[in-house]
Amino acid sequence: MIEPLHDLLLNWKIHPSSIENVESHPNVYKLRSREKTFYLKKRLNSSVEKRMEELLLTSFLLEKGITVERPMLTVSHQPFVKQLQVFYSLYQALEGLPVQFYSFTSLEGVGTYLSQLHSRLKQYTCKYEVEEWKVETHLREWISGQDSKMIERWGEGFLGRLNEWSFSYRKLSHQLVHSDCHPRNILMKEGRVTGVIDFERIRKAPRIADVCYFLAGMLKDQVKQREDEQFESIHAFMEGYQSDGTLTQEEKELMPFLVIIFLLQYTFYYNQKGYSHVVSTYIPFINRLVKSGVYERAFQK
């Protein structure tokens, strides 16, 4: 597949000296050209409207001072190239590396940046229709099958609360969100956030969906750390997020449950892929969070 990409890249007048697959991302290619780094992303199940909305949104965010990954225009002034039913978009690499280490200072910075991003997203008016992010849909589908045994005895109580939680969650104000705001999509350098990437799946949802998706990804990475360090990490992020705008008490009360939903989604996904060693680590971890008397208080910063 690498060789035909050379012809594809001529649409951007790019003559790469090297092209390589990005590890763990089969639809992303990293390339070098004239001492610059670019990423070519293969967008499956997309549409012209989605790709145009990505360009409009990221251009708006850059104008508002939020550094984000924006698709480059081709020689025909389009933010994509379409081959058959597949869209390709090209991006110049931003400064920094994905979040991998969670110091309290860096987490506070991420929280502040995400809050600023949400503030700008709330100001943006979509040109095309954007779908709703129904966060509990996959969880309900997986739990309805045999996988429900995975969540042990506390699962019955958890599922009993899901309907009540969903009712309160759906009443929250919805806005445009990133919807794939995991730590690997946030770049940092020397302890400061340098940008946010991958706006392929922008959707509408309460802002805490993004917040909790990030926190679930963080906790997933910290599964073997001490409990007090995990909760202090949540505190640090929450402090940063609220430095640029205050979460309501209702949002804070709904967040611990939403983080568990995302952690369970990760767990069911890994179980589906056959990664039993990962599942055997995550289930006891989620179990401890659910039973902890401190976990929910960590969100009340």
PDB file of C-alpha atoms in Angstrom:
ATOM      1  CA  MET A   1       0.000   0.000   0.000  1.00  0.00           C
ATOM      2  CA  ILE A   2       2.954   2.357   0.611  1.00  0.00           C
ATOM      3  CA  GLU A   3       3.962   2.751  -3.041  1.00  0.00           C
ATOM      4  CA  PRO A   4       0.562   3.977  -4.394  1.00  0.00           C
ATOM      5  CA  LEU A   5       0.591   6.641  -1.681  1.00  0.00           C
ATOM      6  CA  HIS A   6       3.304   8.526  -3.570  1.00  0.00           C
ATOM      7  CA  ASP A   7       0.842   9.231  -6.376  1.00  0.00           C
ATOM      8  CA  LEU A   8      -1.886  10.134  -3.876  1.00  0.00           C
ATOM      9  CA  LEU A   9       0.384  12.670  -2.174  1.00  0.00           C
ATOM     10  CA  LEU A  10       0.887  14.543  -5.418  1.00  0.00           C
ATOM     11  CA  ASN A  11      -2.565  16.013  -4.719  1.00  0.00           C
ATOM     12  CA  TRP A  12      -0.803  18.076  -2.042  1.00  0.00           C
ATOM     13  CA  LYS A  13       2.439  18.489  -4.049  1.00  0.00           C
ATOM     14  CA  ILE A  14       4.204  16.396  -1.436  1.00  0.00           C
ATOM     15  CA  HIS A  15       7.207  14.297  -2.477  1.00  0.00           C
ATOM     16  CA  PRO A  16       8.026  12.197   0.598  1.00  0.00           C
ATOM     17  CA  SER A  17      11.504  10.915   1.327  1.00  0.00           C
ATOM     18  CA  SER A  18      10.007   8.265   3.624  1.00  0.00           C
ATOM     19  CA  ILE A  19       6.611   6.764   4.446  1.00  0.00           C
ATOM     20  CA  GLU A  20       5.890   4.398   7.314  1.00  0.00           C
ATOM     21  CA  ASN A  21       2.871   2.927   9.074  1.00  0.00           C
ATOM     22  CA  VAL A  22       2.157   4.326  12.519  1.00  0.00           C
ATOM     23  CA  GLU A  23       2.303   1.568  15.111  1.00  0.00           C
ATOM     24  CA  SER A  24      -1.145   0.551  16.446  1.00  0.00           C
ATOM     25  CA  HIS A  25      -2.818   2.861  13.889  1.00  0.00           C
ATOM     26  CA  PRO A  26      -3.186   0.873  10.641  1.00  0.00           C
ATOM     27  CA  ASN A  27      -4.973   3.733   8.875  1.00  0.00           C
ATOM     28  CA  VAL A  28      -2.327   6.368   9.621  1.00  0.00           C
ATOM     29  CA  TYR A  29       0.930   6.926   7.720  1.00  0.00           C
ATOM     30  CA  LYS A  30       3.831   9.077   8.879  1.00  0.00           C
ATOM     31  CA  LEU A  31       5.918  10.704   6.187  1.00  0.00           C
ATOM     32  CA  ARG A  32       8.862  13.039   5.880  1.00  0.00           C
ATOM     33  CA  SER A  33       9.314  15.646   3.177  1.00  0.00           C
ATOM     34  CA  ARG A  34      11.824  18.507   3.131  1.00  0.00           C
ATOM     35  CA  GLU A  35      12.574  18.107   6.842  1.00  0.00           C
ATOM     36  CA  LYS A  36       8.881  18.348   7.725  1.00  0.00           C
ATOM     37  CA  THR A  37       6.704  15.602   9.171  1.00  0.00           C
ATOM     38  CA  PHE A  38       3.180  14.888   7.958  1.00  0.00           C
ATOM     39  CA  TYR A  39       0.453  12.387   8.770  1.00  0.00           C
ATOM     40  CA  LEU A  40      -1.753  10.903   6.082  1.00  0.00           C
ATOM     41  CA  LYS A  41      -4.958   9.555   7.599  1.00  0.00           C
ATOM     42  CA  LYS A  42      -7.284   7.125   5.932  1.00  0.00           C
ATOM     43  CA  ARG A  43     -10.885   7.928   6.886  1.00  0.00           C
ATOM     44  CA  LEU A  44     -13.268   4.998   6.593  1.00  0.00           C
ATOM     45  CA  ASN A  45     -17.068   5.342   6.756  1.00  0.00           C
ATOM     46  CA  SER A  46     -16.808   9.091   6.305  1.00  0.00           C
ATOM     47  CA  SER A  47     -18.487  11.630   4.033  1.00  0.00           C
ATOM     48  CA  VAL A  48     -17.790  14.870   2.199  1.00  0.00           C
ATOM     49  CA  GLU A  49     -19.853  16.727   4.823  1.00  0.00           C
ATOM     50  CA  LYS A  50     -17.840  15.336   7.737  1.00  0.00           C
ATOM     51  CA  ARG A  51     -14.531  16.157   6.107  1.00  0.00           C
ATOM     52  CA  MET A  52     -15.661  19.688   5.264  1.00  0.00           C
ATOM     53  CA  GLU A  53     -16.964  20.219   8.810  1.00  0.00           C
ATOM     54  CA  GLU A  54     -13.579  19.155  10.173  1.00  0.00           C
ATOM     55  CA  LEU A  55     -11.876  21.829   8.052  1.00  0.00           C
ATOM     56  CA  LEU A  56     -14.329  24.548   9.064  1.00  0.00           C
ATOM     57  CA  LEU A  57     -14.195  23.660  12.755  1.00  0.00           C
ATOM     58  CA  THR A  58     -10.426  23.357  13.045  1.00  0.00           C
ATOM     59  CA  SER A  59      -9.967  26.622  11.131  1.00  0.00           C
ATOM     60  CA  PHE A  60     -12.350  28.307  13.582  1.00  0.00           C
ATOM     61  CA  LEU A  61     -10.463  26.920  16.587  1.00  0.00           C
ATOM     62  CA  LEU A  62      -7.111  28.073  15.247  1.00  0.00           C
ATOM     63  CA  GLU A  63      -8.533  31.564  14.763  1.00  0.00           C
ATOM     64  CA  LYS A  64      -9.649  31.472  18.419  1.00  0.00           C
ATOM     65  CA  GLY A  65      -6.148  30.621  19.631  1.00  0.00           C
ATOM     66  CA  ILE A  66      -6.621  26.873  20.181  1.00  0.00           C
ATOM     67  CA  THR A  67      -3.853  24.857  18.508  1.00  0.00           C
ATOM     68  CA  VAL A  68      -5.398  21.885  16.721  1.00  0.00           C
ATOM     69  CA  GLU A  69      -4.637  19.602  13.805  1.00  0.00           C
ATOM     70  CA  ARG A  70      -6.188  20.993  10.600  1.00  0.00           C
ATOM     71  CA  PRO A  71      -6.424  19.136   7.271  1.00  0.00           C
ATOM     72  CA  MET A  72      -4.227  20.578   4.531  1.00  0.00           C
ATOM     73  CA  LEU A  73      -5.831  21.674   1.279  1.00  0.00           C
ATOM     74  CA  THR A  74      -5.052  19.858  -1.952  1.00  0.00           C
ATOM     75  CA  VAL A  75      -4.093  21.596  -5.200  1.00  0.00           C
ATOM     76  CA  SER A  76      -7.814  21.642  -5.975  1.00  0.00           C
ATOM     77  CA  HIS A  77      -8.496  23.352  -2.603  1.00  0.00           C
ATOM     78  CA  GLN A  78     -10.203  20.368  -0.957  1.00  0.00           C
ATOM     79  CA  PRO A  79      -9.368  19.077   2.556  1.00  0.00           C
ATOM     80  CA  PHE A  80      -9.347  15.472   1.351  1.00  0.00           C
ATOM     81  CA  VAL A  81      -8.812  13.125  -1.551  1.00  0.00           C
ATOM     82  CA  LYS A  82     -11.450  10.498  -2.184  1.00  0.00           C
ATOM     83  CA  GLN A  83     -10.617   7.159  -3.772  1.00  0.00           C
ATOM     84  CA  LEU A  84     -13.571   4.849  -4.218  1.00  0.00           C
ATOM     85  CA  GLN A  85     -15.331   5.085  -0.820  1.00  0.00           C
ATOM     86  CA  VAL A  86     -12.229   6.038   1.169  1.00  0.00           C
ATOM     87  CA  PHE A  87     -11.228   9.568   2.181  1.00  0.00           C
ATOM     88  CA  TYR A  88      -7.622  10.594   2.766  1.00  0.00           C
ATOM     89  CA  SER A  89      -6.652  13.725   4.692  1.00  0.00           C
ATOM     90  CA  LEU A  90      -3.153  15.104   5.185  1.00  0.00           C
ATOM     91  CA  TYR A  91      -1.954  16.976   8.281  1.00  0.00           C
ATOM     92  CA  GLN A  92       1.324  18.662   9.124  1.00  0.00           C
ATOM     93  CA  ALA A  93       2.616  17.355  12.441  1.00  0.00           C
ATOM     94  CA  LEU A  94       2.122  19.592  15.458  1.00  0.00           C
ATOM     95  CA  GLU A  95       4.796  20.220  18.046  1.00  0.00           C
ATOM     96  CA  GLY A  96       4.916  17.858  21.025  1.00  0.00           C
ATOM     97  CA  LEU A  97       4.224  14.226  21.865  1.00  0.00           C
ATOM     98  CA  PRO A  98       1.074  12.441  23.103  1.00  0.00           C
ATOM     99  CA  VAL A  99       0.468  12.490  26.854  1.00  0.00           C
ATOM    100  CA  GLN A 100       2.287   9.533  28.406  1.00  0.00           C
ATOM    101  CA  PHE A 101       3.387  10.748  31.836  1.00  0.00           C
ATOM    102  CA  TYR A 102       0.879  12.154  34.296  1.00  0.00           C
ATOM    103  CA  SER A 103       2.458  14.702  36.598  1.00  0.00           C
ATOM    104  CA  PHE A 104      -0.038  16.758  38.586  1.00  0.00           C
ATOM    105  CA  THR A 105       1.215  19.924  36.857  1.00  0.00           C
ATOM    106  CA  SER A 106       0.740  18.474  33.365  1.00  0.00           C
ATOM    107  CA  LEU A 107      -2.734  17.188  34.247  1.00  0.00           C
ATOM    108  CA  GLU A 108      -3.752  20.605  35.502  1.00  0.00           C
ATOM    109  CA  GLY A 109      -2.545  22.034  32.185  1.00  0.00           C
ATOM    110  CA  VAL A 110      -4.519  19.482  30.195  1.00  0.00           C
ATOM    111  CA  GLY A 111      -7.634  20.277  32.218  1.00  0.00           C
ATOM    112  CA  THR A 112      -7.277  23.995  31.542  1.00  0.00           C
ATOM    113  CA  TYR A 113      -6.699  23.443  27.820  1.00  0.00           C
ATOM    114  CA  LEU A 114      -9.679  21.116  27.478  1.00  0.00           C
ATOM    115  CA  SER A 115     -11.879  23.651  29.260  1.00  0.00           C
ATOM    116  CA  GLN A 116     -10.760  26.351  26.821  1.00  0.00           C
ATOM    117  CA  LEU A 117     -11.425  24.008  23.907  1.00  0.00           C
ATOM    118  CA  HIS A 118     -14.958  23.341  25.137  1.00  0.00           C
ATOM    119  CA  SER A 119     -15.571  27.054  25.537  1.00  0.00           C
ATOM    120  CA  ARG A 120     -14.634  27.648  21.881  1.00  0.00           C
ATOM    121  CA  LEU A 121     -16.559  24.600  20.653  1.00  0.00           C
ATOM    122  CA  LYS A 122     -19.658  25.979  22.321  1.00  0.00           C
ATOM    123  CA  GLN A 123     -19.309  29.141  20.209  1.00  0.00           C
ATOM    124  CA  TYR A 124     -19.054  27.240  16.929  1.00  0.00           C
ATOM    125  CA  THR A 125     -22.075  26.783  14.650  1.00  0.00           C
ATOM    126  CA  CYS A 126     -21.976  23.624  12.538  1.00  0.00           C
ATOM    127  CA  LYS A 127     -22.683  23.938   8.828  1.00  0.00           C
ATOM    128  CA  TYR A 128     -23.670  20.282   8.518  1.00  0.00           C
ATOM    129  CA  GLU A 129     -25.635  17.959  10.763  1.00  0.00           C
ATOM    130  CA  VAL A 130     -23.574  16.376  13.554  1.00  0.00           C
ATOM    131  CA  GLU A 131     -24.698  13.186  15.280  1.00  0.00           C
ATOM    132  CA  GLU A 132     -25.218  12.746  19.012  1.00  0.00           C
ATOM    133  CA  TRP A 133     -22.655  10.803  21.037  1.00  0.00           C
ATOM    134  CA  LYS A 134     -24.712   8.166  22.859  1.00  0.00           C
ATOM    135  CA  VAL A 135     -22.110   7.046  25.324  1.00  0.00           C
ATOM    136  CA  GLU A 136     -23.982   4.162  26.930  1.00  0.00           C
ATOM    137  CA  THR A 137     -25.178   2.508  23.707  1.00  0.00           C
ATOM    138  CA  HIS A 138     -22.294   0.063  23.291  1.00  0.00           C
ATOM    139  CA  LEU A 139     -22.259  -0.702  26.994  1.00  0.00           C
ATOM    140  CA  ARG A 140     -25.903  -1.741  26.923  1.00  0.00           C
ATOM    141  CA  GLU A 141     -25.316  -3.897  23.852  1.00  0.00           C
ATOM    142  CA  TRP A 142     -22.350  -5.701  25.409  1.00  0.00           C
ATOM    143  CA  ILE A 143     -23.979  -6.156  28.800  1.00  0.00           C
ATOM    144  CA  SER A 144     -27.079  -7.669  27.201  1.00  0.00           C
ATOM    145  CA  GLY A 145     -24.890 -10.595  26.079  1.00  0.00           C
ATOM    146  CA  GLN A 146     -22.884 -13.147  28.011  1.00  0.00           C
ATOM    147  CA  ASP A 147     -20.214 -10.583  28.804  1.00  0.00           C
ATOM    148  CA  SER A 148     -22.410  -9.327  31.648  1.00  0.00           C
ATOM    149  CA  LYS A 149     -20.783 -11.985  33.856  1.00  0.00           C
ATOM    150  CA  MET A 150     -17.567  -9.987  33.682  1.00  0.00           C
ATOM    151  CA  ILE A 151     -18.762  -7.237  35.985  1.00  0.00           C
ATOM    152  CA  GLU A 152     -19.389  -9.534  38.934  1.00  0.00           C
ATOM    153  CA  ARG A 153     -21.945  -8.992  41.674  1.00  0.00           C
ATOM    154  CA  TRP A 154     -21.722  -5.218  41.789  1.00  0.00           C
ATOM    155  CA  GLY A 155     -22.873  -5.237  38.159  1.00  0.00           C
ATOM    156  CA  GLU A 156     -26.526  -5.642  39.128  1.00  0.00           C
ATOM    157  CA  GLY A 157     -26.436  -2.508  41.215  1.00  0.00           C
ATOM    158  CA  PHE A 158     -24.503  -0.698  38.513  1.00  0.00           C
ATOM    159  CA  LEU A 159     -27.033  -1.602  35.849  1.00  0.00           C
ATOM    160  CA  GLY A 160     -29.848  -0.638  38.194  1.00  0.00           C
ATOM    161  CA  ARG A 161     -28.365   2.859  38.389  1.00  0.00           C
ATOM    162  CA  LEU A 162     -27.749   3.136  34.640  1.00  0.00           C
ATOM    163  CA  ASN A 163     -31.314   4.132  33.710  1.00  0.00           C
ATOM    164  CA  GLU A 164     -31.487   6.757  36.440  1.00  0.00           C
ATOM    165  CA  TRP A 165     -28.050   8.076  35.485  1.00  0.00           C
ATOM    166  CA  SER A 166     -28.966   8.197  31.783  1.00  0.00           C
ATOM    167  CA  PHE A 167     -32.071  10.264  32.521  1.00  0.00           C
ATOM    168  CA  SER A 168     -30.065  12.898  34.420  1.00  0.00           C
ATOM    169  CA  TYR A 169     -27.209  12.819  31.897  1.00  0.00           C
ATOM    170  CA  ARG A 170     -29.471  13.419  28.900  1.00  0.00           C
ATOM    171  CA  LYS A 171     -30.914  16.519  30.604  1.00  0.00           C
ATOM    172  CA  LEU A 172     -27.487  18.197  30.636  1.00  0.00           C
ATOM    173  CA  SER A 173     -26.776  20.873  28.067  1.00  0.00           C
ATOM    174  CA  HIS A 174     -25.368  19.370  24.861  1.00  0.00           C
ATOM    175  CA  GLN A 175     -22.698  21.010  22.736  1.00  0.00           C
ATOM    176  CA  LEU A 176     -20.088  20.083  20.163  1.00  0.00           C
ATOM    177  CA  VAL A 177     -17.349  17.868  21.669  1.00  0.00           C
ATOM    178  CA  HIS A 178     -14.196  16.190  20.385  1.00  0.00           C
ATOM    179  CA  SER A 179     -15.552  12.711  21.334  1.00  0.00           C
ATOM    180  CA  ASP A 180     -12.163  10.996  21.012  1.00  0.00           C
ATOM    181  CA  CYS A 181     -10.362  12.963  23.684  1.00  0.00           C
ATOM    182  CA  HIS A 182      -8.058  10.251  24.984  1.00  0.00           C
ATOM    183  CA  PRO A 183      -4.526  11.063  26.194  1.00  0.00           C
ATOM    184  CA  ARG A 184      -2.910  10.042  22.874  1.00  0.00           C
ATOM    185  CA  ASN A 185      -4.789  12.818  21.086  1.00  0.00           C
ATOM    186  CA  ILE A 186      -3.419  15.545  23.356  1.00  0.00           C
ATOM    187  CA  LEU A 187       0.144  16.691  22.666  1.00  0.00           C
ATOM    188  CA  MET A 188       2.566  18.093  25.229  1.00  0.00           C
ATOM    189  CA  LYS A 189       6.090  19.448  25.324  1.00  0.00           C
ATOM    190  CA  GLU A 190       8.055  20.372  28.435  1.00  0.00           C
ATOM    191  CA  GLY A 191       4.950  20.062  30.600  1.00  0.00           C
ATOM    192  CA  ARG A 192       2.647  22.264  28.531  1.00  0.00           C
ATOM    193  CA  VAL A 193      -0.120  21.345  26.097  1.00  0.00           C
ATOM    194  CA  THR A 194       0.898  22.116  22.509  1.00  0.00           C
ATOM    195  CA  GLY A 195      -2.226  20.981  20.671  1.00  0.00           C
ATOM    196  CA  VAL A 196      -5.110  18.570  20.170  1.00  0.00           C
ATOM    197  CA  ILE A 197      -5.332  16.208  17.198  1.00  0.00           C
ATOM    198  CA  ASP A 198      -7.828  13.957  15.418  1.00  0.00           C
ATOM    199  CA  PHE A 199     -11.125  15.792  15.045  1.00  0.00           C
ATOM    200  CA  GLU A 200     -12.516  13.048  12.824  1.00  0.00           C
ATOM    201  CA  ARG A 201     -15.428  12.159  15.112  1.00  0.00           C
ATOM    202  CA  ILE A 202     -16.832  15.468  16.325  1.00  0.00           C
ATOM    203  CA  ARG A 203     -20.252  14.894  17.880  1.00  0.00           C
ATOM    204  CA  LYS A 204     -22.738  16.510  20.241  1.00  0.00           C
ATOM    205  CA  ALA A 205     -22.917  15.564  23.916  1.00  0.00           C
ATOM    206  CA  PRO A 206     -22.575  17.084  27.383  1.00  0.00           C
ATOM    207  CA  ARG A 207     -19.049  18.456  27.801  1.00  0.00           C
ATOM    208  CA  ILE A 208     -18.327  15.984  30.606  1.00  0.00           C
ATOM    209  CA  ALA A 209     -18.306  13.198  28.000  1.00  0.00           C
ATOM    210  CA  ASP A 210     -14.942  14.495  26.748  1.00  0.00           C
ATOM    211  CA  VAL A 211     -13.710  15.083  30.288  1.00  0.00           C
ATOM    212  CA  CYS A 212     -14.582  11.588  31.466  1.00  0.00           C
ATOM    213  CA  TYR A 213     -13.249   9.940  28.327  1.00  0.00           C
ATOM    214  CA  PHE A 214      -9.876  11.545  29.033  1.00  0.00           C
ATOM    215  CA  LEU A 215      -9.981  10.577  32.707  1.00  0.00           C
ATOM    216  CA  ALA A 216     -10.888   6.971  31.837  1.00  0.00           C
ATOM    217  CA  GLY A 217      -7.918   6.822  29.475  1.00  0.00           C
ATOM    218  CA  MET A 218      -5.684   8.266  32.173  1.00  0.00           C
ATOM    219  CA  LEU A 219      -6.873   5.794  34.823  1.00  0.00           C
ATOM    220  CA  LYS A 220      -6.465   2.948  32.339  1.00  0.00           C
ATOM    221  CA  ASP A 221      -2.796   3.924  32.025  1.00  0.00           C
ATOM    222  CA  GLN A 222      -2.460   4.238  35.812  1.00  0.00           C
ATOM    223  CA  VAL A 223      -4.153   0.954  36.702  1.00  0.00           C
ATOM    224  CA  LYS A 224      -1.085  -0.309  38.617  1.00  0.00           C
ATOM    225  CA  GLN A 225      -0.419   2.899  40.534  1.00  0.00           C
ATOM    226  CA  ARG A 226      -1.440   3.540  44.117  1.00  0.00           C
ATOM    227  CA  GLU A 227      -5.061   4.494  44.691  1.00  0.00           C
ATOM    228  CA  ASP A 228      -4.197   7.808  46.333  1.00  0.00           C
ATOM    229  CA  GLU A 229      -2.068   8.800  43.320  1.00  0.00           C
ATOM    230  CA  GLN A 230      -4.943   7.989  40.950  1.00  0.00           C
ATOM    231  CA  PHE A 231      -7.356  10.139  42.924  1.00  0.00           C
ATOM    232  CA  GLU A 232      -4.848  12.999  43.194  1.00  0.00           C
ATOM    233  CA  SER A 233      -4.490  12.849  39.412  1.00  0.00           C
ATOM    234  CA  ILE A 234      -8.250  13.313  39.059  1.00  0.00           C
ATOM    235  CA  HIS A 235      -8.055  16.236  41.514  1.00  0.00           C
ATOM    236  CA  ALA A 236      -5.278  17.905  39.519  1.00  0.00           C
ATOM    237  CA  PHE A 237      -7.161  17.608  36.241  1.00  0.00           C
ATOM    238  CA  MET A 238     -10.401  18.880  37.782  1.00  0.00           C
ATOM    239  CA  GLU A 239      -8.608  21.864  39.270  1.00  0.00           C
ATOM    240  CA  GLY A 240      -7.215  22.776  35.855  1.00  0.00           C
ATOM    241  CA  TYR A 241     -10.522  22.315  34.069  1.00  0.00           C
ATOM    242  CA  GLN A 242     -12.364  24.529  36.522  1.00  0.00           C
ATOM    243  CA  SER A 243      -9.770  27.295  36.395  1.00  0.00           C
ATOM    244  CA  ASP A 244     -11.363  28.373  33.106  1.00  0.00           C
ATOM    245  CA  GLY A 245     -14.987  27.606  33.965  1.00  0.00           C
ATOM    246  CA  THR A 246     -16.879  25.902  36.763  1.00  0.00           C
ATOM    247  CA  LEU A 247     -18.577  22.521  36.424  1.00  0.00           C
ATOM    248  CA  THR A 248     -22.032  22.334  37.966  1.00  0.00           C
ATOM    249  CA  GLN A 249     -22.654  20.131  40.983  1.00  0.00           C
ATOM    250  CA  GLU A 250     -24.865  17.878  38.855  1.00  0.00           C
ATOM    251  CA  GLU A 251     -22.063  17.404  36.316  1.00  0.00           C
ATOM    252  CA  LYS A 252     -19.624  16.482  39.087  1.00  0.00           C
ATOM    253  CA  GLU A 253     -22.043  13.954  40.549  1.00  0.00           C
ATOM    254  CA  LEU A 254     -22.576  12.283  37.154  1.00  0.00           C
ATOM    255  CA  MET A 255     -18.896  12.115  36.209  1.00  0.00           C
ATOM    256  CA  PRO A 256     -17.695   9.171  38.386  1.00  0.00           C
ATOM    257  CA  PHE A 257     -20.358   6.926  36.879  1.00  0.00           C
ATOM    258  CA  LEU A 258     -19.507   8.062  33.346  1.00  0.00           C
ATOM    259  CA  VAL A 259     -15.814   7.264  33.855  1.00  0.00           C
ATOM    260  CA  ILE A 260     -16.821   3.735  34.929  1.00  0.00           C
ATOM    261  CA  ILE A 261     -18.933   3.420  31.758  1.00  0.00           C
ATOM    262  CA  PHE A 262     -15.908   4.270  29.615  1.00  0.00           C
ATOM    263  CA  LEU A 263     -13.629   1.929  31.581  1.00  0.00           C
ATOM    264  CA  LEU A 264     -16.141  -0.873  31.064  1.00  0.00           C
ATOM    265  CA  GLN A 265     -16.281  -0.102  27.352  1.00  0.00           C
ATOM    266  CA  TYR A 266     -12.503  -0.452  27.188  1.00  0.00           C
ATOM    267  CA  THR A 267     -12.751  -3.724  29.102  1.00  0.00           C
ATOM    268  CA  PHE A 268     -15.428  -5.232  26.884  1.00  0.00           C
ATOM    269  CA  TYR A 269     -13.484  -4.145  23.805  1.00  0.00           C
ATOM    270  CA  TYR A 270     -10.312  -5.875  24.995  1.00  0.00           C
ATOM    271  CA  ASN A 271     -12.321  -8.947  25.940  1.00  0.00           C
ATOM    272  CA  GLN A 272     -13.810  -8.998  22.441  1.00  0.00           C
ATOM    273  CA  LYS A 273     -10.278  -8.842  20.997  1.00  0.00           C
ATOM    274  CA  GLY A 274      -9.186 -11.777  23.153  1.00  0.00           C
ATOM    275  CA  TYR A 275      -6.832  -9.826  25.432  1.00  0.00           C
ATOM    276  CA  SER A 276      -7.748 -11.817  28.544  1.00  0.00           C
ATOM    277  CA  HIS A 277      -4.638 -10.677  30.435  1.00  0.00           C
ATOM    278  CA  VAL A 278      -5.779  -7.036  30.102  1.00  0.00           C
ATOM    279  CA  VAL A 279      -9.336  -7.863  31.163  1.00  0.00           C
ATOM    280  CA  SER A 280      -8.075  -9.722  34.235  1.00  0.00           C
ATOM    281  CA  THR A 281      -6.364  -6.484  35.309  1.00  0.00           C
ATOM    282  CA  TYR A 282      -9.152  -4.032  34.498  1.00  0.00           C
ATOM    283  CA  ILE A 283     -12.075  -5.823  36.160  1.00  0.00           C
ATOM    284  CA  PRO A 284     -10.548  -5.867  39.691  1.00  0.00           C
ATOM    285  CA  PHE A 285      -9.481  -2.244  39.163  1.00  0.00           C
ATOM    286  CA  ILE A 286     -13.015  -1.128  38.217  1.00  0.00           C
ATOM    287  CA  ASN A 287     -14.327  -3.203  41.105  1.00  0.00           C
ATOM    288  CA  ARG A 288     -12.104  -1.270  43.536  1.00  0.00           C
ATOM    289  CA  LEU A 289     -13.253   2.083  42.128  1.00  0.00           C
ATOM    290  CA  VAL A 290     -16.934   1.158  42.470  1.00  0.00           C
ATOM    291  CA  LYS A 291     -16.481   0.050  46.071  1.00  0.00           C
ATOM    292  CA  SER A 292     -14.183   2.908  47.062  1.00  0.00           C
ATOM    293  CA  GLY A 293     -15.568   5.530  49.377  1.00  0.00           C
ATOM    294  CA  VAL A 294     -13.009   8.053  48.122  1.00  0.00           C
ATOM    295  CA  TYR A 295     -13.385   7.687  44.348  1.00  0.00           C
ATOM    296  CA  GLU A 296     -16.543   9.787  43.913  1.00  0.00           C
ATOM    297  CA  ARG A 297     -15.185  12.524  46.210  1.00  0.00           C
ATOM    298  CA  ALA A 298     -12.170  12.921  43.915  1.00  0.00           C
ATOM    299  CA  PHE A 299     -14.420  14.719  41.416  1.00  0.00           C
ATOM    300  CA  GLN A 300     -15.626  17.336  43.884  1.00  0.00           C
ATOM    301  CA  LYS A 301     -12.608  19.620  43.534  1.00  0.00           C
TER     302      LYS A 301
END
